[in-house]
Amino acid sequence: MSFKSIVRELREIRDGIGNMSKRGAEGKNIHSRTKSQVTVDGPMQQSGSSSSSSSSVVQQGRWANLPPELLLDVIQRLEASETSWPARQNVVACASVCRSWREVTKEVVKTPEECGRLTFPISLKQPGPRDSPIQCFIRRERATSTYHLYLGLTPALLGENGKLLFAARKVRRATSTDFVISLVAGDFSRASNTYIGKLRSNFLGTKFTIYDSQPPYDTAVQSNSRSNRRIHSKQVSPRVPAGNYNIATISYELNVLRSRGPRRMQCTMHSIPISAIQEGGTAPTPTAFPHSLEEQFSLSSAPKSKEPLIPFSSTSLLSEPPISVPGTGEPLVLKNKAPRWHEQLQCWCLNFRGRVTVASVKNFQLVAAVEPSHQVSAAEQEKVILQFGKIGKDIFTMDYRYPLSAFQAFAICLSSFDTKPACE
């Protein structure tokens, strides 16, 4: 059997398992249907009925019993050949066959920092590559107040080749604005397993807080947040509940004199230590979602929690303290790179290396703000960690690199879309 035939048959098995699970989920609520939708990029889906489970075991038996050496060789070849989306979904299909395939695939597939590629959903929470940025773009939908982050160089890759990474919805409140971030475009409920986090602004739009649904590092310690207890036990892992962890703060400088010029911003990354950009330093890298899809299916038959739900109000997050990695010292602080004034063009300019083509007050580049005592090399200080800019009507590019993750970078860029009357 040829290598392509193996991959084709694996995808058919994966699709067959998904179809059986969909049939077993008929008659259930919308939340159950949502869970079956996100398993394409997640762990292997487990069927809810005994008949479906036995059928899937029969289908997977011939592949689950492959010799480990052969299995490793197959997945290594696939990892080396399928380097971009949509072909990279074949690598995800290997992790969806059975437990042994999933473990080998997780061993072969490296983090974005190591390989520069996004494969599984957890890759979006892991630091980007050190050498070259991961290039993405954001599409704004004004009618629905939504923002979609895609992987790719240009919007021309939309359609069948477009890879949606995140979707966000802007929700205006009396004293603040929220950007709710999800893995899918149609579900922005915080009770959903696709909820990733949110960005919240103050009334003036000068200060923003990034909240993550999980700790920035692997841990079994539960959050003390009151808002965590509103999620049913069947929806999350009992070890680490889906919560709101304050991982970063974004501040825009007030423009008191109303002088013209670019916005000035500063990002304090509470979850990333300054040592991450020092020689030999590392950034926190989560390896799995605490409320993985596999755990949710195993918990679907567990009794519901008797603890009453607590409403998620606009004040429920005000007392959340920043979370940091224990024993890491000062947090990393990012600042926008100062632009230069171009006399001929009569505008402020930055070198975006062709990735930004339209002048906008939203355009920015972020670099590390360091002191001499931090002992950070000059090359690291000059490195652009995140850049964001406009290329067309409602189309923006977003390029990020280590130590930021796609989620952190997207949340920072979303802050640029909020109205800032005090900064302009």
Short mmCIF file of C-alpha atoms in Angstrom, two decimals:
data_model
loop_
_atom_site.label_atom_id
_atom_site.label_comp_id
_atom_site.label_asym_id
_atom_site.label_seq_id
_atom_site.Cartn_x
_atom_site.Cartn_y
_atom_site.Cartn_z
CA MET A 1 0.00 0.00 0.00
CA SER A 2 1.39 3.41 -0.97
CA PHE A 3 2.01 6.12 1.61
CA LYS A 4 -0.74 8.31 0.16
CA SER A 5 -3.18 5.41 0.36
CA ILE A 6 -2.37 4.99 4.05
CA VAL A 7 -3.07 8.66 4.71
CA ARG A 8 -6.30 8.51 2.70
CA GLU A 9 -7.55 5.49 4.64
CA LEU A 10 -6.64 7.12 7.96
CA ARG A 11 -8.70 10.16 7.06
CA GLU A 12 -11.62 7.93 6.11
CA ILE A 13 -11.40 6.23 9.51
CA ARG A 14 -11.32 9.61 11.23
CA ASP A 15 -14.32 10.85 9.25
CA GLY A 16 -16.17 7.61 9.98
CA ILE A 17 -15.62 7.99 13.70
CA GLY A 18 -16.85 11.56 13.51
CA ASN A 19 -19.99 10.49 11.63
CA MET A 20 -20.77 7.78 14.19
CA SER A 21 -20.37 10.27 17.00
CA LYS A 22 -22.65 12.71 15.27
CA ARG A 23 -25.33 10.03 14.92
CA GLY A 24 -24.94 9.17 18.58
CA ALA A 25 -25.31 12.81 19.53
CA GLU A 26 -28.68 13.33 17.79
CA GLY A 27 -31.31 14.70 20.09
CA LYS A 28 -28.82 16.29 22.47
CA ASN A 29 -28.33 20.00 23.10
CA ILE A 30 -26.35 22.51 21.11
CA HIS A 31 -23.38 22.29 23.45
CA SER A 32 -22.98 18.59 22.65
CA ARG A 33 -23.01 19.33 18.95
CA THR A 34 -20.40 22.03 19.44
CA LYS A 35 -18.02 19.53 21.02
CA SER A 36 -18.17 17.27 17.97
CA GLN A 37 -17.26 20.17 15.71
CA VAL A 38 -13.94 21.07 17.33
CA THR A 39 -12.53 17.55 17.37
CA VAL A 40 -11.17 17.89 13.86
CA ASP A 41 -8.09 19.64 15.26
CA GLY A 42 -8.23 18.09 18.71
CA PRO A 43 -7.70 14.68 20.31
CA MET A 44 -9.40 11.51 19.13
CA GLN A 45 -13.16 11.69 19.50
CA GLN A 46 -14.82 9.03 21.66
CA SER A 47 -18.34 7.89 20.82
CA GLY A 48 -21.05 8.09 23.44
CA SER A 49 -22.75 4.75 22.63
CA SER A 50 -21.39 1.24 23.18
CA SER A 51 -22.27 0.11 19.63
CA SER A 52 -20.39 3.02 18.07
CA SER A 53 -17.42 2.39 20.37
CA SER A 54 -17.21 -1.28 19.39
CA SER A 55 -17.45 -0.41 15.69
CA SER A 56 -14.66 2.14 15.98
CA VAL A 57 -12.44 -0.41 17.76
CA VAL A 58 -12.92 -2.85 14.88
CA GLN A 59 -12.07 -0.17 12.33
CA GLN A 60 -8.96 0.96 14.21
CA GLY A 61 -7.64 -2.50 15.11
CA ARG A 62 -5.52 -2.98 12.01
CA TRP A 63 -3.80 0.38 12.52
CA ALA A 64 -3.46 0.25 16.32
CA ASN A 65 -1.35 -2.91 16.07
CA LEU A 66 1.29 -1.53 13.72
CA PRO A 67 4.90 -2.14 14.88
CA PRO A 68 6.15 0.95 16.78
CA GLU A 69 9.11 1.41 14.43
CA LEU A 70 6.86 1.43 11.35
CA LEU A 71 4.35 3.74 13.01
CA LEU A 72 7.10 6.19 13.96
CA ASP A 73 8.47 6.15 10.41
CA VAL A 74 5.02 6.79 8.88
CA ILE A 75 4.30 9.78 11.11
CA GLN A 76 7.81 11.22 10.70
CA ARG A 77 7.43 11.08 6.92
CA LEU A 78 4.04 12.73 7.12
CA GLU A 79 5.32 15.45 9.45
CA ALA A 80 8.16 16.23 7.06
CA SER A 81 5.99 16.34 3.92
CA GLU A 82 2.81 18.10 5.14
CA THR A 83 4.26 21.41 6.33
CA SER A 84 1.36 23.77 5.62
CA TRP A 85 -2.42 23.88 5.82
CA PRO A 86 -4.72 22.40 4.58
CA ALA A 87 -2.40 19.43 3.95
CA ARG A 88 -1.31 19.55 7.58
CA GLN A 89 -4.70 18.21 8.65
CA ASN A 90 -3.33 14.80 7.66
CA VAL A 91 -0.98 15.04 10.65
CA VAL A 92 -3.98 15.82 12.85
CA ALA A 93 -5.74 12.79 11.38
CA CYS A 94 -2.93 10.56 12.63
CA ALA A 95 -3.54 11.78 16.16
CA SER A 96 -7.22 10.89 15.74
CA VAL A 97 -6.77 7.18 14.97
CA CYS A 98 -6.19 5.71 18.44
CA ARG A 99 -4.28 6.28 21.65
CA SER A 100 -0.99 4.78 20.43
CA TRP A 101 -1.06 6.87 17.24
CA ARG A 102 -1.88 9.98 19.23
CA GLU A 103 1.06 9.48 21.60
CA VAL A 104 3.53 8.93 18.76
CA THR A 105 2.17 11.94 16.85
CA LYS A 106 2.53 14.15 19.93
CA GLU A 107 6.11 12.94 20.28
CA VAL A 108 6.97 13.67 16.64
CA VAL A 109 5.20 17.03 16.27
CA LYS A 110 7.21 19.78 17.94
CA THR A 111 6.04 23.08 19.40
CA PRO A 112 5.85 26.22 17.22
CA GLU A 113 9.00 27.49 18.95
CA GLU A 114 10.90 24.43 17.72
CA CYS A 115 9.39 23.83 14.26
CA GLY A 116 7.67 27.11 13.35
CA ARG A 117 4.37 25.38 12.52
CA LEU A 118 0.88 25.33 14.05
CA THR A 119 -0.69 21.88 14.25
CA PHE A 120 -2.95 21.26 17.24
CA PRO A 121 -5.17 23.78 19.08
CA ILE A 122 -2.71 23.88 21.99
CA SER A 123 -0.13 25.27 19.53
CA LEU A 124 -2.05 28.55 19.69
CA LYS A 125 -1.19 28.85 23.39
CA GLN A 126 2.51 28.05 22.91
CA PRO A 127 5.30 30.56 22.12
CA GLY A 128 6.06 31.22 18.49
CA PRO A 129 9.37 30.52 16.71
CA ARG A 130 12.50 32.41 17.71
CA ASP A 131 14.04 32.93 14.27
CA SER A 132 11.19 34.03 11.99
CA PRO A 133 7.64 35.18 12.78
CA ILE A 134 4.45 33.29 12.08
CA GLN A 135 2.50 35.40 9.60
CA CYS A 136 -1.26 35.78 9.97
CA PHE A 137 -3.99 38.22 9.05
CA ILE A 138 -7.14 39.50 10.73
CA ARG A 139 -10.45 40.15 8.99
CA ARG A 140 -12.87 42.55 10.65
CA GLU A 141 -16.64 42.14 10.17
CA ARG A 142 -18.18 45.48 11.08
CA ALA A 143 -21.80 44.31 10.82
CA THR A 144 -21.36 41.59 13.46
CA SER A 145 -18.52 43.18 15.47
CA THR A 146 -16.42 40.06 14.97
CA TYR A 147 -12.76 39.54 14.15
CA HIS A 148 -11.27 36.42 12.57
CA LEU A 149 -7.61 35.46 12.74
CA TYR A 150 -6.32 33.35 9.85
CA LEU A 151 -3.01 31.66 9.26
CA GLY A 152 -1.35 32.77 6.04
CA LEU A 153 0.44 35.49 4.17
CA THR A 154 -2.50 37.13 2.39
CA PRO A 155 -6.32 37.09 2.41
CA ALA A 156 -6.11 35.34 -0.98
CA LEU A 157 -5.74 32.08 0.97
CA LEU A 158 -9.32 32.27 2.21
CA GLY A 159 -11.81 29.62 1.17
CA GLU A 160 -10.85 25.97 1.26
CA ASN A 161 -7.22 26.84 2.01
CA GLY A 162 -7.99 29.33 4.78
CA LYS A 163 -7.08 28.15 8.27
CA LEU A 164 -9.11 29.91 10.97
CA LEU A 165 -7.14 30.17 14.21
CA PHE A 166 -9.35 32.36 16.39
CA ALA A 167 -12.58 34.32 16.27
CA ALA A 168 -13.48 37.21 18.58
CA ARG A 169 -16.65 39.14 19.22
CA LYS A 170 -16.80 42.67 20.57
CA VAL A 171 -19.32 43.16 23.37
CA ARG A 172 -19.97 46.67 24.66
CA ARG A 173 -20.91 47.09 28.31
CA ALA A 174 -21.87 50.10 30.40
CA THR A 175 -18.37 50.74 31.74
CA SER A 176 -16.14 48.56 29.56
CA THR A 177 -15.76 46.60 26.35
CA ASP A 178 -15.09 42.86 26.07
CA PHE A 179 -13.55 40.91 23.20
CA VAL A 180 -14.55 37.27 23.73
CA ILE A 181 -12.11 34.90 21.98
CA SER A 182 -13.11 31.45 20.72
CA LEU A 183 -11.65 28.63 18.63
CA VAL A 184 -14.69 28.67 16.33
CA ALA A 185 -16.54 31.47 14.60
CA GLY A 186 -20.06 30.63 15.75
CA ASP A 187 -19.78 30.07 19.50
CA PHE A 188 -18.71 32.82 21.89
CA SER A 189 -20.26 31.41 25.06
CA ARG A 190 -17.90 31.27 28.01
CA ALA A 191 -19.54 27.98 29.02
CA SER A 192 -18.41 26.40 25.73
CA ASN A 193 -15.34 24.22 25.44
CA THR A 194 -14.21 26.46 22.56
CA TYR A 195 -13.83 29.48 24.87
CA ILE A 196 -10.16 30.50 25.00
CA GLY A 197 -10.11 33.81 26.84
CA LYS A 198 -11.06 37.45 26.59
CA LEU A 199 -9.79 40.99 26.43
CA ARG A 200 -11.40 43.64 28.63
CA SER A 201 -10.99 47.42 28.44
CA ASN A 202 -11.71 50.20 30.88
CA PHE A 203 -14.23 52.95 30.16
CA LEU A 204 -11.73 55.25 28.38
CA GLY A 205 -10.19 52.48 26.30
CA THR A 206 -6.74 53.24 27.72
CA LYS A 207 -6.17 50.07 29.74
CA PHE A 208 -6.84 46.47 28.75
CA THR A 209 -6.51 43.17 30.57
CA ILE A 210 -6.00 39.81 28.85
CA TYR A 211 -7.73 36.90 30.58
CA ASP A 212 -6.78 33.31 29.73
CA SER A 213 -9.15 30.40 30.29
CA GLN A 214 -6.27 28.31 31.63
CA PRO A 215 -3.05 28.95 33.56
CA PRO A 216 -0.09 29.91 31.34
CA TYR A 217 1.84 26.90 32.60
CA ASP A 218 0.90 23.28 33.34
CA THR A 219 -0.40 22.99 36.89
CA ALA A 220 -2.92 21.14 39.01
CA VAL A 221 -3.60 24.14 41.23
CA GLN A 222 -7.13 25.48 41.02
CA SER A 223 -7.94 29.13 40.60
CA ASN A 224 -9.61 31.00 43.44
CA SER A 225 -11.73 32.98 41.02
CA ARG A 226 -15.41 33.14 41.96
CA SER A 227 -16.33 33.13 38.28
CA ASN A 228 -14.70 29.72 37.80
CA ARG A 229 -17.44 27.97 39.74
CA ARG A 230 -20.14 28.82 37.22
CA ILE A 231 -19.10 26.04 34.81
CA HIS A 232 -20.74 22.62 35.14
CA SER A 233 -18.38 19.78 36.06
CA LYS A 234 -19.22 17.93 32.85
CA GLN A 235 -17.85 20.77 30.76
CA VAL A 236 -14.36 21.06 32.23
CA SER A 237 -11.67 19.02 33.89
CA PRO A 238 -12.09 18.60 37.66
CA ARG A 239 -8.39 19.36 38.17
CA VAL A 240 -8.17 22.82 36.59
CA PRO A 241 -11.48 24.59 35.95
CA ALA A 242 -11.96 26.95 33.04
CA GLY A 243 -11.40 30.35 34.56
CA ASN A 244 -10.12 33.83 33.91
CA TYR A 245 -6.42 34.19 34.58
CA ASN A 246 -5.02 37.71 34.32
CA ILE A 247 -1.96 37.12 32.15
CA ALA A 248 -1.24 40.56 30.68
CA THR A 249 -2.06 44.26 30.91
CA ILE A 250 -2.02 46.70 27.98
CA SER A 251 -1.80 50.44 28.61
CA TYR A 252 -2.20 53.26 26.10
CA GLU A 253 -0.71 56.64 26.96
CA LEU A 254 -3.18 59.48 27.40
CA ASN A 255 -2.89 62.22 24.80
CA VAL A 256 -3.54 65.17 27.10
CA LEU A 257 -2.25 67.82 24.70
CA ARG A 258 -4.21 66.32 21.78
CA SER A 259 -1.04 66.36 19.69
CA ARG A 260 -1.01 64.38 16.48
CA GLY A 261 1.05 61.23 16.31
CA PRO A 262 0.97 57.47 16.71
CA ARG A 263 -0.48 55.81 19.77
CA ARG A 264 1.93 54.88 22.54
CA MET A 265 1.34 51.56 24.22
CA GLN A 266 2.98 49.27 26.75
CA CYS A 267 2.22 45.60 27.44
CA THR A 268 3.13 43.96 30.72
CA MET A 269 3.15 40.20 30.19
CA HIS A 270 2.58 38.87 33.71
CA SER A 271 2.83 35.27 32.52
CA ILE A 272 6.16 35.71 30.69
CA PRO A 273 9.31 36.48 32.72
CA ILE A 274 11.97 38.86 31.44
CA SER A 275 14.36 35.91 31.66
CA ALA A 276 12.55 34.40 28.64
CA ILE A 277 14.49 36.70 26.29
CA GLN A 278 17.79 36.40 28.12
CA GLU A 279 20.40 33.97 26.85
CA GLY A 280 19.26 30.43 27.58
CA GLY A 281 15.86 31.62 28.83
CA THR A 282 12.56 29.87 28.21
CA ALA A 283 8.92 30.95 28.16
CA PRO A 284 6.04 29.01 29.76
CA THR A 285 4.77 26.40 27.29
CA PRO A 286 1.50 24.60 28.12
CA THR A 287 1.36 21.09 26.68
CA ALA A 288 -2.38 20.43 26.84
CA PHE A 289 -5.68 22.09 27.59
CA PRO A 290 -6.74 21.29 31.17
CA HIS A 291 -10.28 20.66 29.92
CA SER A 292 -9.38 18.53 26.91
CA LEU A 293 -12.04 17.09 24.67
CA GLU A 294 -11.09 13.60 25.74
CA GLU A 295 -11.81 14.48 29.38
CA GLN A 296 -15.10 16.12 28.50
CA PHE A 297 -16.44 12.98 26.83
CA SER A 298 -15.37 10.89 29.82
CA LEU A 299 -17.15 13.33 32.11
CA SER A 300 -20.36 13.49 30.08
CA SER A 301 -21.99 10.85 32.26
CA ALA A 302 -20.83 12.37 35.56
CA PRO A 303 -23.45 13.93 37.85
CA LYS A 304 -23.99 17.64 37.50
CA SER A 305 -22.54 19.90 40.12
CA LYS A 306 -25.01 20.98 42.77
CA GLU A 307 -23.16 24.23 43.28
CA PRO A 308 -25.22 27.16 41.95
CA LEU A 309 -24.02 29.07 38.95
CA ILE A 310 -22.64 32.55 39.54
CA PRO A 311 -23.61 35.17 36.94
CA PHE A 312 -20.74 36.41 34.82
CA SER A 313 -21.19 40.12 35.39
CA SER A 314 -19.01 43.00 34.32
CA THR A 315 -17.66 43.27 37.87
CA SER A 316 -16.78 39.61 38.37
CA LEU A 317 -13.26 40.08 37.03
CA LEU A 318 -12.26 43.33 38.67
CA SER A 319 -10.51 41.69 41.61
CA GLU A 320 -8.54 39.14 39.59
CA PRO A 321 -4.82 39.57 40.41
CA PRO A 322 -2.20 39.06 37.68
CA ILE A 323 -0.88 35.51 37.44
CA SER A 324 2.83 34.84 37.04
CA VAL A 325 5.07 31.81 36.79
CA PRO A 326 6.43 31.05 40.28
CA GLY A 327 10.07 31.94 40.89
CA THR A 328 10.65 33.78 37.61
CA GLY A 329 11.19 37.37 38.77
CA GLU A 330 10.15 40.43 36.77
CA PRO A 331 7.60 40.15 33.96
CA LEU A 332 8.41 40.91 30.35
CA VAL A 333 7.35 44.40 29.25
CA LEU A 334 6.76 45.27 25.60
CA LYS A 335 6.66 48.78 24.16
CA ASN A 336 5.78 50.09 20.74
CA LYS A 337 8.76 50.89 18.55
CA ALA A 338 9.07 54.62 18.03
CA PRO A 339 8.33 55.60 14.40
CA ARG A 340 10.21 58.28 12.50
CA TRP A 341 8.67 61.31 10.84
CA HIS A 342 8.88 61.25 7.03
CA GLU A 343 9.11 64.81 5.71
CA GLN A 344 8.16 64.02 2.12
CA LEU A 345 5.19 61.83 3.00
CA GLN A 346 4.25 63.99 6.00
CA CYS A 347 3.50 60.96 8.16
CA TRP A 348 5.00 58.68 10.80
CA CYS A 349 6.76 55.66 9.32
CA LEU A 350 7.93 52.24 10.45
CA ASN A 351 9.64 49.54 8.40
CA PHE A 352 7.09 46.74 8.21
CA ARG A 353 9.07 44.97 5.45
CA GLY A 354 6.15 45.06 3.03
CA ARG A 355 3.63 43.49 5.41
CA VAL A 356 1.71 46.76 5.99
CA THR A 357 0.62 48.97 3.09
CA VAL A 358 -1.99 51.40 4.47
CA ALA A 359 -1.22 54.20 6.93
CA SER A 360 -3.27 53.87 10.10
CA VAL A 361 -3.12 54.94 13.72
CA LYS A 362 -3.65 51.27 14.56
CA ASN A 363 -0.33 50.15 13.05
CA PHE A 364 2.36 49.21 15.56
CA GLN A 365 5.48 47.17 16.25
CA LEU A 366 6.31 45.86 19.72
CA VAL A 367 9.82 45.32 21.08
CA ALA A 368 11.08 44.43 24.54
CA ALA A 369 11.43 47.28 27.04
CA VAL A 370 14.55 46.37 29.02
CA GLU A 371 16.96 47.93 31.48
CA PRO A 372 20.76 47.43 31.49
CA SER A 373 20.38 45.28 34.60
CA HIS A 374 18.29 42.78 32.63
CA GLN A 375 21.35 41.72 30.59
CA VAL A 376 19.46 41.33 27.33
CA SER A 377 21.54 41.36 24.14
CA ALA A 378 21.30 44.29 21.74
CA ALA A 379 20.07 42.00 18.97
CA GLU A 380 17.23 40.76 21.16
CA GLN A 381 16.26 44.32 22.08
CA GLU A 382 15.93 45.26 18.41
CA LYS A 383 13.88 42.21 17.50
CA VAL A 384 10.23 42.96 16.64
CA ILE A 385 8.18 40.51 18.70
CA LEU A 386 4.78 41.53 17.32
CA GLN A 387 3.73 43.74 14.44
CA PHE A 388 0.24 44.66 13.33
CA GLY A 389 -0.93 46.83 10.48
CA LYS A 390 -3.52 47.59 7.84
CA ILE A 391 -3.36 46.31 4.26
CA GLY A 392 -6.91 47.03 3.07
CA LYS A 393 -10.44 47.78 4.14
CA ASP A 394 -11.05 45.70 7.29
CA ILE A 395 -7.97 43.54 6.57
CA PHE A 396 -4.90 43.62 8.83
CA THR A 397 -1.72 41.57 9.11
CA MET A 398 -0.41 40.12 12.38
CA ASP A 399 3.10 38.67 12.64
CA TYR A 400 4.30 37.30 15.97
CA ARG A 401 7.27 35.40 17.33
CA TYR A 402 8.75 34.05 20.56
CA PRO A 403 7.98 34.55 23.42
CA LEU A 404 4.38 35.47 22.50
CA SER A 405 1.75 32.89 21.60
CA ALA A 406 -0.90 33.34 18.91
CA PHE A 407 -3.53 33.90 21.60
CA GLN A 408 -1.51 36.60 23.37
CA ALA A 409 -0.63 38.32 20.09
CA PHE A 410 -4.24 38.27 18.87
CA ALA A 411 -5.51 39.73 22.15
CA ILE A 412 -2.96 42.56 21.99
CA CYS A 413 -3.98 43.36 18.41
CA LEU A 414 -7.66 43.39 19.36
CA SER A 415 -6.94 46.22 21.78
CA SER A 416 -6.09 48.39 18.79
CA PHE A 417 -9.66 48.07 17.46
CA ASP A 418 -11.32 49.57 20.53
CA THR A 419 -12.27 53.25 20.52
CA LYS A 420 -9.72 55.43 22.33
CA PRO A 421 -10.97 59.03 22.51
CA ALA A 422 -8.45 59.89 25.22
CA CYS A 423 -5.47 58.70 23.18
CA GLU A 424 -6.04 60.48 19.88
#
